[in-house]
């Protein structure tokens, strides 16, 4: 073990916690019964911080860690990190891009399949013995339908590739038009009006908070299904519940929520909604690859003064 102190602010899997504890003096802020006392005792010596993708790091905590050099996020989304503060205070922020892209795209496709073809319903139908009594209502054909992607980044492109292979048409929106074989629609509202499935794949944070709100849902309309595999904060959840209750939109497939793990109870009763507990990257293989990259960023920084995956805001 070296003599570098690390603060851990999220509950980490054993395959990340054990290697960290083998190489660093780790302080478990997430599980500590008196976090203020812990920070008062070790704050001056902390040089690295490890957090999850969904962890929010307040600037008040960072104020108490004056010698912090690096925040290594176990996840690609870093909307919980105050990046402006980190830039001003020379704190590096790293994340785990690429290694989780395929898994998250798989979940988006699964949500399109489950909402469009009613597979969750169909499974329950067989288990409940309903098949003996009647036929399942018909579902929606997916080939030929259109998918609009908000945020055609790494995950957005992997989703586009998958749904394109299924014979679906792809359009996208984002801050910039890209050199890709998919149709660019400059505004989110126009994209929503134009597609059968609106898939949210952009980062969370202040810039995208509630961009999918009442107007966009109205534009998506009764032909349209919302799929969110990005961040709960991007969708105005109260507006989404209203849109589903009123039949403004056709359905929703959601992996992420505004107040996770709390999910609006109104959604539990709805048959046109599929709910997943934030499982985008939740496979053994991918979580291990994320863990290795999360630790490799710390190791490289403390050994060589370099990192593997600095977030764009700090480049
Ligand atoms: P990425 O490669 O950075 O792609 C993000 C895309 O969003 C870019 O194409 C970007 O395009 C667009 N974008 C950025 N800011 C935007 C804005 N203000 N308005 C509209 N579009 C914007 O990121 P990624 O690796 O694909 O990951 C995307 C997100 O997925 C992550 O940030 C994370 O929150 C989420 N995620 C969820 C799970 C899960 O378990 N469900 C797992 C991993 C990741 P422009 O620059 O052209 O706008």
Tab-separated table of C-alpha atoms and ligand atoms in Angstrom:
chain	number	residue	atom	x	y	z
A	1	UNK	CA	0.000	0.000	0.000
A	2	UNK	CA	1.194	3.516	-0.752
A	3	UNK	CA	0.649	6.477	1.575
A	4	UNK	CA	-1.987	8.235	-0.553
A	5	UNK	CA	-5.339	8.983	1.095
A	6	UNK	CA	-8.533	8.438	-0.927
A	7	UNK	CA	-12.072	9.404	0.042
A	8	UNK	CA	-14.791	7.052	-1.219
A	9	UNK	CA	-18.187	8.767	-1.454
A	10	UNK	CA	-20.269	5.977	-3.030
A	11	UNK	CA	-20.994	2.358	-2.278
A	12	UNK	CA	-18.570	0.509	-4.566
A	13	UNK	CA	-18.552	-3.127	-5.747
A	14	UNK	CA	-16.037	-5.437	-4.088
A	15	UNK	CA	-14.025	-5.740	-7.335
A	16	UNK	CA	-13.264	-2.005	-7.132
A	17	UNK	CA	-13.148	-1.535	-3.364
A	18	UNK	CA	-10.668	-4.385	-2.740
A	19	UNK	CA	-8.023	-3.224	-5.257
A	20	UNK	CA	-8.398	0.381	-4.012
A	21	UNK	CA	-7.930	-0.739	-0.412
A	22	UNK	CA	-4.878	-2.810	-1.422
A	23	UNK	CA	-3.115	0.188	-2.958
A	24	UNK	CA	-4.429	3.269	-1.125
A	25	UNK	CA	-5.397	4.418	2.371
A	26	UNK	CA	-9.146	4.454	1.761
A	27	UNK	CA	-11.671	6.368	3.875
A	28	UNK	CA	-15.264	5.244	3.407
A	29	UNK	CA	-17.261	8.484	3.518
A	30	UNK	CA	-20.352	6.792	2.001
A	31	UNK	CA	-20.731	4.292	4.846
A	32	UNK	CA	-19.357	6.402	7.703
A	33	UNK	CA	-21.705	7.060	10.640
A	34	UNK	CA	-20.284	10.558	11.211
A	35	UNK	CA	-19.154	12.001	7.896
A	36	UNK	CA	-18.344	15.459	9.283
A	37	UNK	CA	-16.048	13.951	11.907
A	38	UNK	CA	-14.335	11.820	9.247
A	39	UNK	CA	-13.732	14.830	7.006
A	40	UNK	CA	-12.501	16.919	9.964
A	41	UNK	CA	-10.008	14.155	10.784
A	42	UNK	CA	-8.687	13.225	7.297
A	43	UNK	CA	-9.801	16.105	4.994
A	44	UNK	CA	-6.337	17.739	4.839
A	45	UNK	CA	-4.677	14.520	3.705
A	46	UNK	CA	-7.158	13.456	0.993
A	47	UNK	CA	-5.567	13.523	-2.492
A	48	UNK	CA	-8.095	11.450	-4.446
A	49	UNK	CA	-11.874	10.963	-4.373
A	50	UNK	CA	-13.835	8.085	-5.889
A	51	UNK	CA	-17.550	8.516	-6.527
A	52	UNK	CA	-20.320	6.891	-8.539
A	53	UNK	CA	-21.935	8.274	-11.701
A	54	UNK	CA	-25.045	9.208	-9.743
A	55	UNK	CA	-23.219	10.664	-6.718
A	56	UNK	CA	-23.605	14.391	-6.153
A	57	UNK	CA	-20.442	15.999	-4.780
A	58	UNK	CA	-21.217	19.319	-3.065
A	59	UNK	CA	-18.640	22.102	-3.252
A	60	UNK	CA	-18.848	22.316	0.574
A	61	UNK	CA	-17.258	18.856	0.750
A	62	UNK	CA	-14.547	19.855	-1.732
A	63	UNK	CA	-13.843	22.992	0.352
A	64	UNK	CA	-12.913	20.631	3.192
A	65	UNK	CA	-10.433	18.721	0.969
A	66	UNK	CA	-7.821	21.419	0.186
A	67	UNK	CA	-5.236	18.960	-1.152
A	68	UNK	CA	-7.558	17.038	-3.471
A	69	UNK	CA	-5.941	16.396	-6.868
A	70	UNK	CA	-8.354	14.086	-8.666
A	71	UNK	CA	-11.972	12.893	-8.665
A	72	UNK	CA	-12.295	9.519	-10.394
A	73	UNK	CA	-15.933	8.833	-11.321
A	74	UNK	CA	-17.050	5.196	-11.493
A	75	UNK	CA	-19.401	5.893	-14.422
A	76	UNK	CA	-19.455	7.949	-17.628
A	77	UNK	CA	-21.970	10.552	-16.394
A	78	UNK	CA	-20.308	13.161	-14.188
A	79	UNK	CA	-23.247	15.559	-13.806
A	80	UNK	CA	-22.877	15.199	-10.014
A	81	UNK	CA	-19.399	16.772	-10.101
A	82	UNK	CA	-19.092	20.591	-9.925
A	83	UNK	CA	-16.719	20.828	-12.898
A	84	UNK	CA	-16.367	24.645	-12.829
A	85	UNK	CA	-15.244	24.443	-9.201
A	86	UNK	CA	-12.794	21.672	-10.132
A	87	UNK	CA	-11.344	23.728	-12.998
A	88	UNK	CA	-10.856	26.735	-10.695
A	89	UNK	CA	-9.197	24.573	-8.028
A	90	UNK	CA	-7.027	22.435	-10.367
A	91	UNK	CA	-8.848	19.224	-9.519
A	92	UNK	CA	-8.883	16.673	-12.349
A	93	UNK	CA	-12.110	14.800	-13.112
A	94	UNK	CA	-12.006	11.427	-14.862
A	95	UNK	CA	-14.806	9.031	-15.849
A	96	UNK	CA	-15.315	5.640	-17.534
A	97	UNK	CA	-16.475	6.268	-21.135
A	98	UNK	CA	-16.615	3.702	-23.984
A	99	UNK	CA	-16.436	0.534	-21.856
A	100	UNK	CA	-20.160	0.766	-21.029
A	101	UNK	CA	-21.480	2.058	-24.358
A	102	UNK	CA	-22.719	-1.257	-25.787
A	103	UNK	CA	-24.524	-2.315	-22.618
A	104	UNK	CA	-26.419	0.963	-22.291
A	105	UNK	CA	-27.377	0.873	-25.979
A	106	UNK	CA	-28.671	-2.681	-25.461
A	107	UNK	CA	-30.942	-1.391	-22.694
A	108	UNK	CA	-32.331	1.349	-24.964
A	109	UNK	CA	-33.134	-1.258	-27.614
A	110	UNK	CA	-34.664	-3.535	-24.971
A	111	UNK	CA	-36.934	-0.666	-23.858
A	112	UNK	CA	-37.986	-0.027	-27.474
A	113	UNK	CA	-38.762	-3.738	-27.866
A	114	UNK	CA	-40.536	-4.039	-24.517
A	115	UNK	CA	-42.711	-0.953	-25.007
A	116	UNK	CA	-43.375	-1.513	-28.721
A	117	UNK	CA	-43.991	-5.262	-28.638
A	118	UNK	CA	-45.452	-5.454	-25.102
A	119	UNK	CA	-43.051	-8.207	-24.047
A	120	UNK	CA	-43.413	-7.506	-20.324
A	121	UNK	CA	-47.166	-7.889	-20.684
A	122	UNK	CA	-46.751	-11.006	-22.771
A	123	UNK	CA	-44.557	-12.650	-20.124
A	124	UNK	CA	-47.113	-11.905	-17.392
A	125	UNK	CA	-49.879	-13.171	-19.677
A	126	UNK	CA	-48.265	-16.616	-19.887
A	127	UNK	CA	-47.359	-16.837	-16.165
A	128	UNK	CA	-50.878	-15.826	-15.104
A	129	UNK	CA	-52.443	-18.604	-17.213
A	130	UNK	CA	-54.230	-16.056	-19.413
A	131	UNK	CA	-52.998	-17.788	-22.603
A	132	UNK	CA	-55.375	-20.672	-21.891
A	133	UNK	CA	-58.310	-18.253	-21.982
A	134	UNK	CA	-57.670	-15.671	-24.728
A	135	UNK	CA	-55.180	-14.146	-27.167
A	136	UNK	CA	-52.805	-11.348	-26.328
A	137	UNK	CA	-53.756	-8.006	-27.970
A	138	UNK	CA	-51.636	-7.162	-31.030
A	139	UNK	CA	-48.564	-4.940	-30.608
A	140	UNK	CA	-46.652	-2.455	-32.820
A	141	UNK	CA	-44.339	-3.454	-35.694
A	142	UNK	CA	-40.937	-1.854	-35.160
A	143	UNK	CA	-39.242	-2.116	-38.577
A	144	UNK	CA	-40.149	0.922	-40.604
A	145	UNK	CA	-40.837	3.040	-37.510
A	146	UNK	CA	-38.648	5.996	-36.622
A	147	UNK	CA	-36.316	6.616	-33.680
A	148	UNK	CA	-35.226	10.118	-32.696
A	149	UNK	CA	-32.109	10.324	-30.538
A	150	UNK	CA	-31.417	13.277	-28.244
A	151	UNK	CA	-27.614	13.249	-27.929
A	152	UNK	CA	-25.880	11.279	-30.673
A	153	UNK	CA	-22.695	10.606	-28.699
A	154	UNK	CA	-21.012	7.281	-27.976
A	155	UNK	CA	-24.187	5.651	-26.599
A	156	UNK	CA	-26.507	7.460	-29.031
A	157	UNK	CA	-24.488	6.159	-32.000
A	158	UNK	CA	-24.510	2.598	-30.625
A	159	UNK	CA	-28.309	2.847	-30.301
A	160	UNK	CA	-28.570	4.201	-33.861
A	161	UNK	CA	-26.496	1.294	-35.187
A	162	UNK	CA	-28.728	-1.245	-33.429
A	163	UNK	CA	-32.099	0.192	-34.433
A	164	UNK	CA	-30.831	0.779	-37.992
A	165	UNK	CA	-30.076	-2.975	-38.145
A	166	UNK	CA	-33.692	-3.586	-37.049
A	167	UNK	CA	-34.921	-1.617	-40.079
A	168	UNK	CA	-35.919	1.469	-38.100
A	169	UNK	CA	-35.283	4.999	-39.395
A	170	UNK	CA	-32.942	7.196	-37.341
A	171	UNK	CA	-32.915	10.956	-36.790
A	172	UNK	CA	-31.135	12.919	-34.065
A	173	UNK	CA	-30.722	16.265	-32.418
A	174	UNK	CA	-27.935	17.819	-30.350
A	175	UNK	CA	-25.970	21.022	-30.211
A	176	UNK	CA	-24.114	20.223	-33.434
A	177	UNK	CA	-24.814	18.511	-36.744
A	178	UNK	CA	-22.467	15.555	-37.247
A	179	UNK	CA	-21.032	13.776	-40.267
A	180	UNK	CA	-23.236	10.674	-39.879
A	181	UNK	CA	-25.711	8.902	-42.168
A	182	UNK	CA	-28.668	9.951	-39.979
A	183	UNK	CA	-31.012	12.915	-40.401
A	184	UNK	CA	-30.254	15.942	-38.202
A	185	UNK	CA	-33.247	17.818	-36.799
A	186	UNK	CA	-32.190	21.157	-35.264
A	187	UNK	CA	-34.732	21.293	-32.428
A	188	UNK	CA	-35.883	18.708	-29.904
A	189	UNK	CA	-39.536	19.674	-30.374
A	190	UNK	CA	-39.349	19.125	-34.138
A	191	UNK	CA	-37.588	15.789	-33.601
A	192	UNK	CA	-40.273	14.655	-31.120
A	193	UNK	CA	-43.043	15.620	-33.541
A	194	UNK	CA	-41.401	13.546	-36.242
A	195	UNK	CA	-40.656	10.185	-34.572
A	196	UNK	CA	-42.323	7.122	-33.046
A	197	UNK	CA	-39.678	6.636	-30.330
A	198	UNK	CA	-37.825	9.541	-28.716
A	199	UNK	CA	-34.679	8.204	-27.033
A	200	UNK	CA	-32.857	10.379	-24.481
A	201	UNK	CA	-29.071	9.766	-24.603
A	202	UNK	CA	-27.472	13.142	-23.723
A	203	UNK	CA	-25.701	14.038	-20.445
A	204	UNK	CA	-27.611	15.246	-17.384
A	205	UNK	CA	-26.781	18.452	-15.492
A	206	UNK	CA	-28.045	22.055	-15.544
A	207	UNK	CA	-27.814	22.463	-19.362
A	208	UNK	CA	-30.277	19.642	-20.056
A	209	UNK	CA	-32.500	19.787	-16.951
A	210	UNK	CA	-36.150	19.201	-17.923
A	211	UNK	CA	-35.500	19.775	-21.648
A	212	UNK	CA	-38.013	16.973	-22.214
A	213	UNK	CA	-41.021	18.782	-20.745
A	214	UNK	CA	-44.659	19.455	-21.537
A	215	UNK	CA	-44.029	20.969	-25.005
A	216	UNK	CA	-41.764	18.173	-26.202
A	217	UNK	CA	-44.156	15.515	-24.868
A	218	UNK	CA	-47.075	17.222	-26.616
A	219	UNK	CA	-45.039	17.212	-29.831
A	220	UNK	CA	-44.240	13.500	-29.399
A	221	UNK	CA	-47.981	12.961	-29.144
A	222	UNK	CA	-50.158	9.859	-28.966
A	223	UNK	CA	-48.114	8.077	-31.663
A	224	UNK	CA	-44.939	8.405	-29.626
A	225	UNK	CA	-43.048	6.566	-26.877
A	226	UNK	CA	-40.361	8.144	-24.693
A	227	UNK	CA	-37.274	6.076	-23.829
A	228	UNK	CA	-34.803	7.450	-21.271
A	229	UNK	CA	-31.507	5.672	-20.594
A	230	UNK	CA	-29.535	8.844	-19.806
A	231	UNK	CA	-30.459	10.772	-16.647
A	232	UNK	CA	-33.750	11.316	-14.821
A	233	UNK	CA	-33.079	15.057	-14.545
A	234	UNK	CA	-33.436	15.522	-18.324
A	235	UNK	CA	-37.150	14.656	-18.243
A	236	UNK	CA	-39.698	16.699	-16.288
A	237	UNK	CA	-41.136	13.661	-14.497
A	238	UNK	CA	-44.317	15.386	-13.284
A	239	UNK	CA	-45.053	16.442	-16.882
A	240	UNK	CA	-44.304	12.893	-18.046
A	241	UNK	CA	-46.749	11.367	-15.541
A	242	UNK	CA	-49.430	13.860	-16.669
A	243	UNK	CA	-48.758	13.094	-20.339
A	244	UNK	CA	-49.109	9.353	-19.691
A	245	UNK	CA	-52.259	9.777	-17.579
A	246	UNK	CA	-53.917	11.942	-20.225
A	247	UNK	CA	-52.831	9.797	-23.182
A	248	UNK	CA	-50.801	12.705	-24.578
A	249	UNK	CA	-48.063	10.166	-25.401
A	250	UNK	CA	-48.358	6.464	-26.156
A	251	UNK	CA	-45.962	5.054	-23.571
A	252	UNK	CA	-42.579	5.230	-21.878
A	253	UNK	CA	-39.566	2.985	-21.222
A	254	UNK	CA	-37.452	4.321	-18.379
A	255	UNK	CA	-34.128	3.180	-16.915
A	256	UNK	CA	-33.515	6.410	-14.976
A	257	UNK	CA	-35.617	8.665	-12.736
A	258	UNK	CA	-35.400	12.112	-11.167
A	259	UNK	CA	-35.276	10.944	-7.528
A	260	UNK	CA	-33.756	7.457	-7.820
A	261	UNK	CA	-34.453	4.975	-6.358
A	262	UNK	CA	-37.846	6.614	-5.851
A	263	UNK	CA	-40.192	6.211	-8.799
A	264	UNK	CA	-43.544	8.045	-9.038
A	265	UNK	CA	-46.145	5.551	-7.829
A	266	UNK	CA	-48.565	6.648	-10.554
A	267	UNK	CA	-46.292	4.865	-13.048
A	268	UNK	CA	-46.684	1.494	-11.266
A	269	UNK	CA	-50.297	1.223	-12.390
A	270	UNK	CA	-49.666	1.986	-16.055
A	271	UNK	CA	-49.547	-0.865	-18.571
A	272	UNK	CA	-47.940	1.292	-21.256
A	273	UNK	CA	-44.835	1.933	-19.165
A	274	UNK	CA	-41.734	-0.239	-18.620
A	275	UNK	CA	-39.611	0.560	-15.569
A	276	UNK	CA	-36.011	-0.575	-15.000
A	277	UNK	CA	-33.861	0.157	-11.901
A	278	UNK	CA	-30.977	2.023	-13.653
A	279	UNK	CA	-29.389	-1.096	-15.173
A	280	UNK	CA	-27.744	0.534	-18.213
A	281	UNK	CA	-24.235	-0.710	-17.421
A	282	UNK	CA	-25.208	-3.425	-14.932
A	283	UNK	CA	-23.372	-6.482	-16.271
A	284	UNK	CA	-20.449	-8.311	-14.634
A	285	UNK	CA	-18.181	-7.675	-17.612
A	286	UNK	CA	-18.896	-3.972	-17.976
A	287	UNK	CA	-18.864	-3.063	-14.288
A	288	UNK	CA	-15.467	-4.817	-13.989
A	289	UNK	CA	-14.120	-2.869	-16.984
A	290	UNK	CA	-15.462	0.367	-15.436
A	291	UNK	CA	-13.830	-0.523	-12.103
A	292	UNK	CA	-10.470	-1.180	-13.790
A	293	UNK	CA	-10.624	2.141	-15.658
A	294	UNK	CA	-11.741	4.060	-12.562
A	295	UNK	CA	-8.720	2.753	-10.617
A	296	UNK	CA	-6.335	3.039	-13.586
A	297	UNK	CA	-7.052	6.792	-13.727
A	298	UNK	CA	-5.975	7.157	-10.084
A	299	UNK	CA	-2.937	4.889	-10.525
A	300	UNK	CA	-1.716	6.753	-13.613
A	301	UNK	CA	-2.186	10.124	-11.962
A	302	UNK	CA	-0.297	9.280	-8.801
A	303	UNK	CA	2.456	7.321	-10.631
A	304	UNK	CA	2.971	9.385	-13.798
A	305	UNK	CA	0.977	12.620	-13.454
A	306	UNK	CA	-1.317	11.611	-16.341
A	307	UNK	CA	-4.852	10.283	-16.671
A	308	UNK	CA	-6.612	8.122	-19.251
A	309	UNK	CA	-10.026	9.807	-19.526
A	310	UNK	CA	-10.186	13.469	-18.539
A	311	UNK	CA	-13.750	14.851	-18.912
A	312	UNK	CA	-14.187	17.386	-21.790
A	313	UNK	CA	-14.805	20.429	-19.522
A	314	UNK	CA	-11.298	20.065	-18.052
A	315	UNK	CA	-9.405	19.414	-21.295
B	1	LIG	P1	-21.212	11.427	-24.972
B	1	LIG	O1	-20.442	10.561	-25.896
B	1	LIG	O2	-20.562	12.606	-24.376
B	1	LIG	O3	-22.524	11.874	-25.777
B	1	LIG	C1	-23.396	12.837	-25.320
B	1	LIG	C2	-24.143	13.427	-26.518
B	1	LIG	O4	-25.091	14.377	-26.001
B	1	LIG	C3	-23.255	14.137	-27.497
B	1	LIG	O5	-23.560	13.678	-28.785
B	1	LIG	C4	-23.621	15.615	-27.390
B	1	LIG	O6	-23.697	16.131	-28.700
B	1	LIG	C5	-24.999	15.592	-26.754
B	1	LIG	N1	-25.172	16.730	-25.847
B	1	LIG	C6	-24.313	17.189	-24.908
B	1	LIG	N2	-24.822	18.247	-24.283
B	1	LIG	C7	-26.015	18.474	-24.839
B	1	LIG	C8	-27.023	19.445	-24.639
B	1	LIG	N3	-26.859	20.424	-23.721
B	1	LIG	N4	-28.146	19.377	-25.383
B	1	LIG	C9	-28.293	18.410	-26.310
B	1	LIG	N5	-27.363	17.465	-26.560
B	1	LIG	C10	-26.250	17.507	-25.840
B	1	LIG	O7	-21.789	10.586	-23.756
B	1	LIG	P2	-22.172	9.031	-23.727
B	1	LIG	O8	-20.993	8.227	-23.345
B	1	LIG	O9	-22.905	8.704	-24.977
B	1	LIG	O10	-23.172	9.039	-22.460
B	1	LIG	C11	-24.369	9.787	-22.501
B	1	LIG	C12	-25.035	9.803	-21.135
B	1	LIG	O11	-25.631	8.544	-20.868
B	1	LIG	C13	-24.094	10.020	-19.948
B	1	LIG	O12	-23.819	11.386	-19.727
B	1	LIG	C14	-24.836	9.381	-18.796
B	1	LIG	O13	-25.545	10.340	-18.042
B	1	LIG	C15	-25.815	8.432	-19.472
B	1	LIG	N6	-25.565	7.031	-19.051
B	1	LIG	C16	-26.567	6.317	-18.477
B	1	LIG	C17	-26.305	5.003	-18.096
B	1	LIG	C18	-27.360	4.145	-17.464
B	1	LIG	O14	-27.007	3.275	-16.666
B	1	LIG	N7	-28.613	4.306	-17.785
B	1	LIG	C19	-25.040	4.459	-18.254
B	1	LIG	C20	-24.066	5.225	-18.870
B	1	LIG	C21	-24.330	6.514	-19.274
B	1	LIG	P3	-23.468	17.682	-28.998
B	1	LIG	O15	-22.158	18.024	-28.354
B	1	LIG	O16	-23.490	17.775	-30.477
B	1	LIG	O17	-24.634	18.390	-28.380
